[in-house]
mmCIF file of C-alpha atoms in Angstrom:
data_model
loop_
_atom_site.group_PDB
_atom_site.id
_atom_site.type_symbol
_atom_site.label_atom_id
_atom_site.label_comp_id
_atom_site.label_asym_id
_atom_site.label_seq_id
_atom_site.Cartn_x
_atom_site.Cartn_y
_atom_site.Cartn_z
ATOM 1 C CA MET A 1 -8.777 -18.133 101.877
ATOM 2 C CA ASP A 2 -10.243 -16.587 105.021
ATOM 3 C CA LYS A 3 -9.075 -12.955 105.050
ATOM 4 C CA VAL A 4 -10.896 -11.887 108.219
ATOM 5 C CA VAL A 5 -8.647 -10.465 110.943
ATOM 6 C CA ALA A 6 -9.579 -10.186 114.590
ATOM 7 C CA SER A 7 -9.584 -6.401 114.902
ATOM 8 C CA ALA A 8 -8.868 -3.128 113.168
ATOM 9 C CA ALA A 9 -5.728 -2.811 115.298
ATOM 10 C CA ASP A 10 -4.465 -6.110 113.901
ATOM 11 C CA ALA A 11 -5.295 -5.016 110.365
ATOM 12 C CA VAL A 12 -3.174 -1.838 110.557
ATOM 13 C CA ALA A 13 -0.371 -3.315 112.688
ATOM 14 C CA ASP A 14 2.222 -3.248 109.884
ATOM 15 C CA ILE A 15 1.468 0.275 108.612
ATOM 16 C CA GLY A 16 4.563 2.187 109.635
ATOM 17 C CA ASP A 17 5.966 5.680 109.386
ATOM 18 C CA GLY A 18 6.245 6.995 105.839
ATOM 19 C CA ALA A 19 3.666 4.605 104.358
ATOM 20 C CA SER A 20 1.429 5.662 101.482
ATOM 21 C CA LEU A 21 -2.329 5.090 101.751
ATOM 22 C CA ALA A 22 -5.245 5.203 99.326
ATOM 23 C CA VAL A 23 -8.376 5.918 101.362
ATOM 24 C CA GLY A 24 -11.968 5.590 100.198
ATOM 25 C CA GLY A 25 -14.821 7.913 101.002
ATOM 26 C CA PHE A 26 -16.211 11.265 99.938
ATOM 27 C CA GLY A 27 -16.691 13.778 102.717
ATOM 28 C CA LEU A 28 -18.002 11.495 105.473
ATOM 29 C CA CYS A 29 -19.754 9.042 103.130
ATOM 30 C CA GLY A 30 -18.133 5.619 102.911
ATOM 31 C CA VAL A 31 -15.150 6.604 105.033
ATOM 32 C CA PRO A 32 -13.261 3.705 106.722
ATOM 33 C CA ALA A 33 -13.463 5.505 110.057
ATOM 34 C CA VAL A 34 -12.694 2.477 112.240
ATOM 35 C CA LEU A 35 -9.505 1.607 110.381
ATOM 36 C CA ILE A 36 -8.450 5.270 110.425
ATOM 37 C CA SER A 37 -9.016 5.449 114.190
ATOM 38 C CA ALA A 38 -6.955 2.278 114.664
ATOM 39 C CA LEU A 39 -4.162 3.787 112.595
ATOM 40 C CA HIS A 40 -4.371 6.951 114.684
ATOM 41 C CA GLU A 41 -3.978 4.870 117.837
ATOM 42 C CA ARG A 42 -1.023 3.040 116.299
ATOM 43 C CA GLY A 43 0.827 6.337 115.900
ATOM 44 C CA ALA A 44 2.196 5.983 112.363
ATOM 45 C CA ALA A 45 3.430 9.342 111.047
ATOM 46 C CA GLY A 46 4.884 10.924 107.940
ATOM 47 C CA LEU A 47 2.064 9.392 105.883
ATOM 48 C CA THR A 48 1.236 10.099 102.259
ATOM 49 C CA VAL A 49 -2.534 9.957 101.805
ATOM 50 C CA VAL A 50 -4.384 9.689 98.499
ATOM 51 C CA SER A 51 -8.067 10.479 98.991
ATOM 52 C CA ASN A 52 -10.702 12.744 97.508
ATOM 53 C CA ASN A 53 -10.492 14.965 100.587
ATOM 54 C CA CYS A 54 -8.924 14.877 104.036
ATOM 55 C CA GLY A 55 -12.054 14.365 106.089
ATOM 56 C CA LEU A 56 -13.600 16.935 108.384
ATOM 57 C CA ASP A 57 -12.131 18.463 111.507
ATOM 58 C CA GLY A 58 -11.754 15.538 113.907
ATOM 59 C CA ARG A 59 -13.538 12.998 111.686
ATOM 60 C CA GLY A 60 -12.102 10.445 109.277
ATOM 61 C CA LEU A 61 -8.712 11.487 107.967
ATOM 62 C CA GLY A 62 -9.182 14.681 109.961
ATOM 63 C CA GLN A 63 -8.029 12.648 112.988
ATOM 64 C CA LEU A 64 -4.653 11.911 111.422
ATOM 65 C CA LEU A 65 -4.385 15.439 110.072
ATOM 66 C CA ALA A 66 -5.006 17.070 113.459
ATOM 67 C CA ALA A 67 -2.366 14.839 115.021
ATOM 68 C CA GLY A 68 0.215 15.940 112.435
ATOM 69 C CA ARG A 69 0.549 12.432 111.000
ATOM 70 C CA ILE A 70 0.036 13.329 107.309
ATOM 71 C CA ALA A 71 3.070 14.688 105.471
ATOM 72 C CA ARG A 72 1.584 14.735 101.977
ATOM 73 C CA ALA A 73 -1.976 14.644 100.664
ATOM 74 C CA MET A 74 -3.088 13.951 97.121
ATOM 75 C CA GLY A 75 -6.715 14.727 96.356
ATOM 76 C CA SER A 76 -9.202 16.946 94.607
ATOM 77 C CA TYR A 77 -10.922 18.856 97.397
ATOM 78 C CA VAL A 78 -9.717 20.721 100.469
ATOM 79 C CA GLY A 79 -13.350 21.288 101.440
ATOM 80 C CA ALA A 80 -14.543 22.614 104.758
ATOM 81 C CA ASN A 81 -11.628 21.205 106.776
ATOM 82 C CA LYS A 82 -10.200 24.345 108.332
ATOM 83 C CA GLU A 83 -7.214 22.535 109.828
ATOM 84 C CA PHE A 84 -6.300 21.119 106.415
ATOM 85 C CA ALA A 85 -6.369 24.609 104.904
ATOM 86 C CA ARG A 86 -4.365 26.025 107.807
ATOM 87 C CA GLN A 87 -1.629 23.389 107.568
ATOM 88 C CA TYR A 88 -1.417 23.800 103.794
ATOM 89 C CA LEU A 89 -1.137 27.594 103.883
ATOM 90 C CA ALA A 90 1.353 27.422 106.773
ATOM 91 C CA GLY A 91 3.623 25.053 104.860
ATOM 92 C CA GLU A 92 3.130 22.187 107.307
ATOM 93 C CA ILE A 93 1.804 19.738 104.703
ATOM 94 C CA GLU A 94 2.396 19.140 101.009
ATOM 95 C CA VAL A 95 -0.784 19.020 98.924
ATOM 96 C CA GLU A 96 -1.175 17.862 95.333
ATOM 97 C CA LEU A 97 -4.586 18.909 94.054
ATOM 98 C CA MET A 98 -5.962 17.533 90.787
ATOM 99 C CA PRO A 99 -9.276 17.320 88.911
ATOM 100 C CA GLN A 100 -11.614 14.846 90.601
ATOM 101 C CA GLY A 101 -12.009 12.680 87.520
ATOM 102 C CA THR A 102 -8.249 12.588 87.074
ATOM 103 C CA LEU A 103 -7.832 11.385 90.647
ATOM 104 C CA ALA A 104 -10.383 8.620 90.077
ATOM 105 C CA GLU A 105 -8.727 7.487 86.856
ATOM 106 C CA ARG A 106 -5.202 7.639 88.317
ATOM 107 C CA LEU A 107 -6.296 5.268 91.094
ATOM 108 C CA ARG A 108 -8.095 2.964 88.657
ATOM 109 C CA ALA A 109 -5.144 2.960 86.274
ATOM 110 C CA GLY A 110 -2.708 2.132 89.043
ATOM 111 C CA GLY A 111 -4.881 -0.759 90.150
ATOM 112 C CA ALA A 112 -5.180 -2.029 86.572
ATOM 113 C CA GLY A 113 -1.425 -1.922 85.984
ATOM 114 C CA ILE A 114 -1.610 1.041 83.599
ATOM 115 C CA ALA A 115 1.438 3.264 84.084
ATOM 116 C CA ALA A 116 -0.036 6.452 82.614
ATOM 117 C CA PHE A 117 -2.802 7.831 80.401
ATOM 118 C CA PHE A 118 -3.730 10.988 78.506
ATOM 119 C CA THR A 119 -6.707 13.150 79.509
ATOM 120 C CA PRO A 120 -8.022 16.528 78.305
ATOM 121 C CA ALA A 121 -8.735 17.609 81.905
ATOM 122 C CA GLY A 122 -6.302 20.330 82.914
ATOM 123 C CA VAL A 123 -4.934 21.221 79.473
ATOM 124 C CA GLY A 124 -4.183 24.931 79.255
ATOM 125 C CA THR A 125 -4.042 25.323 83.036
ATOM 126 C CA MET A 126 -1.381 25.013 85.715
ATOM 127 C CA VAL A 127 -2.342 21.347 86.040
ATOM 128 C CA ALA A 128 -0.521 20.784 82.738
ATOM 129 C CA ASP A 129 1.803 23.776 82.648
ATOM 130 C CA GLY A 130 3.093 23.380 86.201
ATOM 131 C CA GLY A 131 3.415 25.935 88.950
ATOM 132 C CA LEU A 132 0.637 24.777 91.273
ATOM 133 C CA PRO A 133 1.807 25.305 94.876
ATOM 134 C CA TRP A 134 2.364 21.886 96.447
ATOM 135 C CA ARG A 135 3.994 23.313 99.564
ATOM 136 C CA TYR A 136 4.228 26.838 100.910
ATOM 137 C CA ALA A 137 7.121 28.275 102.877
ATOM 138 C CA PRO A 138 6.384 29.824 106.295
ATOM 139 C CA ASP A 139 6.625 33.298 104.719
ATOM 140 C CA GLY A 140 3.863 32.477 102.234
ATOM 141 C CA THR A 141 6.030 31.977 99.188
ATOM 142 C CA VAL A 142 5.832 28.766 97.159
ATOM 143 C CA ALA A 143 8.465 26.298 98.374
ATOM 144 C CA VAL A 144 7.530 23.388 96.091
ATOM 145 C CA ALA A 145 5.556 23.755 92.858
ATOM 146 C CA SER A 146 4.107 21.150 90.535
ATOM 147 C CA PRO A 147 6.194 20.275 87.473
ATOM 148 C CA ALA A 148 5.040 20.710 83.898
ATOM 149 C CA LYS A 149 3.538 17.595 82.294
ATOM 150 C CA GLU A 150 3.742 16.216 78.802
ATOM 151 C CA VAL A 151 0.993 17.467 76.497
ATOM 152 C CA ARG A 152 0.290 15.677 73.220
ATOM 153 C CA GLU A 153 -2.237 16.153 70.453
ATOM 154 C CA PHE A 154 -4.648 13.403 69.410
ATOM 155 C CA GLY A 155 -7.277 13.982 66.725
ATOM 156 C CA GLY A 156 -6.710 17.708 66.823
ATOM 157 C CA ARG A 157 -7.204 17.976 70.581
ATOM 158 C CA GLU A 158 -4.573 18.370 73.294
ATOM 159 C CA TYR A 159 -4.265 15.922 76.184
ATOM 160 C CA VAL A 160 -2.062 15.919 79.292
ATOM 161 C CA LEU A 161 -0.178 12.860 80.533
ATOM 162 C CA GLU A 162 -1.150 11.671 84.025
ATOM 163 C CA GLU A 163 0.504 8.786 85.894
ATOM 164 C CA GLY A 164 -1.353 5.937 87.574
ATOM 165 C CA ILE A 165 -1.271 5.803 91.382
ATOM 166 C CA THR A 166 -0.359 2.831 93.532
ATOM 167 C CA THR A 167 0.089 2.912 97.303
ATOM 168 C CA ASP A 168 1.524 0.688 100.016
ATOM 169 C CA PHE A 169 -1.898 0.214 101.625
ATOM 170 C CA ALA A 170 -5.544 1.027 100.986
ATOM 171 C CA LEU A 171 -8.303 1.556 103.564
ATOM 172 C CA VAL A 172 -11.913 1.137 102.444
ATOM 173 C CA ARG A 173 -15.398 0.615 103.865
ATOM 174 C CA ALA A 174 -18.099 -1.667 102.459
ATOM 175 C CA ALA A 175 -21.682 -2.449 103.385
ATOM 176 C CA VAL A 176 -21.254 -6.197 102.892
ATOM 177 C CA GLY A 177 -18.182 -8.380 102.579
ATOM 178 C CA ASP A 178 -17.422 -12.069 102.709
ATOM 179 C CA ARG A 179 -14.450 -13.941 104.105
ATOM 180 C CA HIS A 180 -12.795 -14.031 100.674
ATOM 181 C CA GLY A 181 -12.809 -10.224 100.480
ATOM 182 C CA ASN A 182 -15.596 -9.767 97.927
ATOM 183 C CA LEU A 183 -17.261 -6.429 98.670
ATOM 184 C CA VAL A 184 -20.570 -4.680 98.074
ATOM 185 C CA PHE A 185 -20.915 -0.928 98.625
ATOM 186 C CA ASP A 186 -24.130 0.912 99.470
ATOM 187 C CA LYS A 187 -25.239 3.604 97.024
ATOM 188 C CA ALA A 188 -23.103 6.775 97.288
ATOM 189 C CA ALA A 189 -20.653 5.036 99.629
ATOM 190 C CA ARG A 190 -19.338 3.301 96.523
ATOM 191 C CA ASN A 191 -17.662 6.632 95.552
ATOM 192 C CA PHE A 192 -13.852 6.239 95.698
ATOM 193 C CA ASN A 193 -13.809 2.982 97.664
ATOM 194 C CA PRO A 194 -13.401 0.472 94.789
ATOM 195 C CA LEU A 195 -10.775 2.666 93.124
ATOM 196 C CA ALA A 196 -8.774 3.113 96.329
ATOM 197 C CA ALA A 197 -8.945 -0.637 96.980
ATOM 198 C CA MET A 198 -7.553 -1.382 93.520
ATOM 199 C CA ALA A 199 -4.623 1.002 93.993
ATOM 200 C CA GLY A 200 -3.377 -0.457 97.284
ATOM 201 C CA ARG A 201 -0.778 -3.223 97.292
ATOM 202 C CA VAL A 202 -2.321 -4.367 100.588
ATOM 203 C CA THR A 203 -5.998 -3.469 100.962
ATOM 204 C CA LEU A 204 -7.864 -3.401 104.280
ATOM 205 C CA ALA A 205 -11.660 -3.411 104.223
ATOM 206 C CA GLU A 206 -13.964 -2.731 107.142
ATOM 207 C CA VAL A 207 -17.397 -4.234 106.481
ATOM 208 C CA GLU A 208 -20.703 -3.443 108.125
ATOM 209 C CA ARG A 209 -21.978 -6.981 107.593
ATOM 210 C CA LEU A 210 -19.831 -10.087 107.176
ATOM 211 C CA VAL A 211 -21.269 -13.057 105.279
ATOM 212 C CA GLU A 212 -19.946 -16.431 104.256
ATOM 213 C CA PRO A 213 -18.473 -17.111 100.803
ATOM 214 C CA GLY A 214 -21.211 -17.746 98.294
ATOM 215 C CA GLU A 215 -23.830 -15.623 100.045
ATOM 216 C CA ILE A 216 -23.161 -12.647 97.768
ATOM 217 C CA ASP A 217 -24.562 -13.112 94.277
ATOM 218 C CA PRO A 218 -21.564 -12.916 91.912
ATOM 219 C CA ASP A 219 -23.438 -10.344 89.810
ATOM 220 C CA SER A 220 -23.808 -8.140 92.906
ATOM 221 C CA VAL A 221 -20.086 -7.990 93.741
ATOM 222 C CA HIS A 222 -18.757 -4.458 93.265
ATOM 223 C CA LEU A 223 -15.144 -5.321 94.065
ATOM 224 C CA PRO A 224 -13.698 -8.843 93.698
ATOM 225 C CA GLY A 225 -11.780 -10.282 96.616
ATOM 226 C CA VAL A 226 -8.581 -10.446 94.565
ATOM 227 C CA PHE A 227 -8.093 -6.760 95.433
ATOM 228 C CA VAL A 228 -8.602 -7.247 99.204
ATOM 229 C CA GLN A 229 -6.117 -8.799 101.633
ATOM 230 C CA ARG A 230 -7.713 -8.120 105.048
ATOM 231 C CA VAL A 231 -11.316 -7.876 106.210
ATOM 232 C CA VAL A 232 -12.485 -6.382 109.520
ATOM 233 C CA GLU A 233 -16.039 -7.017 110.719
ATOM 234 C CA LEU A 234 -17.559 -3.970 112.401
ATOM 235 C CA THR A 235 -19.697 -4.104 115.518
ATOM 236 C CA PRO A 236 -23.341 -2.993 115.164
ATOM 237 C CA GLY A 237 -22.440 0.275 116.858
ATOM 238 C CA GLN A 238 -19.529 0.935 114.536
ATOM 239 C CA ALA A 239 -21.622 0.074 111.491
ATOM 240 C CA ALA A 240 -24.371 2.491 112.583
ATOM 241 C CA ASP A 241 -21.989 5.400 113.259
ATOM 242 C CA LYS A 242 -22.640 7.433 110.124
ATOM 243 C CA PRO A 243 -22.582 11.164 110.866
ATOM 244 C CA ILE A 244 -24.134 13.601 108.413
ATOM 245 C CA GLU A 245 -21.648 16.094 107.003
ATOM 246 C CA THR A 246 -24.139 18.860 106.252
ATOM 247 C CA ARG A 247 -27.703 18.681 107.554
ATOM 248 C CA THR A 248 -30.172 20.707 105.519
ATOM 249 C CA LEU A 249 -33.800 21.061 106.562
ATOM 250 C CA ARG A 250 -36.566 22.190 104.247
ATOM 251 C CA GLY A 251 -39.074 24.463 105.918
ATOM 252 C CA GLY A 252 -42.792 23.876 105.623
ATOM 253 C CA GLY A 253 -44.575 25.889 102.966
ATOM 254 C CA GLY A 254 -47.959 27.498 103.032
ATOM 255 C CA ALA A 255 -50.777 27.036 100.571
#
């Protein structure tokens, strides 16, 4: 089955208001920036986004955030996005923060059809006990707080119950993809992309290089095409647009 669509705009055409999205990437690494920009142009609002972070100011998911399109964010890192922090503290967006490993496993579990699992991460904290501020009121009080979760003991150690995550759509970026949707990710860009792709009921993948079926060695496939419904081939310019989040230079040393 040829899953290639003509453009990113075509790929996101049925993502409407109120949709939930799992989005790959970590900071600016492996972010499906072209699909996000197409979604921004489409104008869908009231979105629930599941991603490690919400991009940077004006980049990645930061585009949707700045436009007021995200109603709820689920992730593990607010990071250096000042607009994200401002909206959260002002009560303009609901934010569910969780341990990074828990986020990864919730996405993987959802994609694998696992309803819930127990993890020691968060036991003895507000992650398990409840009370984390999900949404603030304009006066700074907590309007919506996280509920308490089930805690159970196994082998003398306590574990908290976490639910798997599934979303209406997933947006991911891969280095190489074929027309059947098999994907290969490049180094650190693998991050949350395979997990996000698994969690989406309809997964959209932008690929830097499109190849024909059979050109990818089966042992080199990071994500099988069964998890991908639409593939968008990037232009050379789009594929090369990879900004550096934090540039650090090491000064020369003397003898």
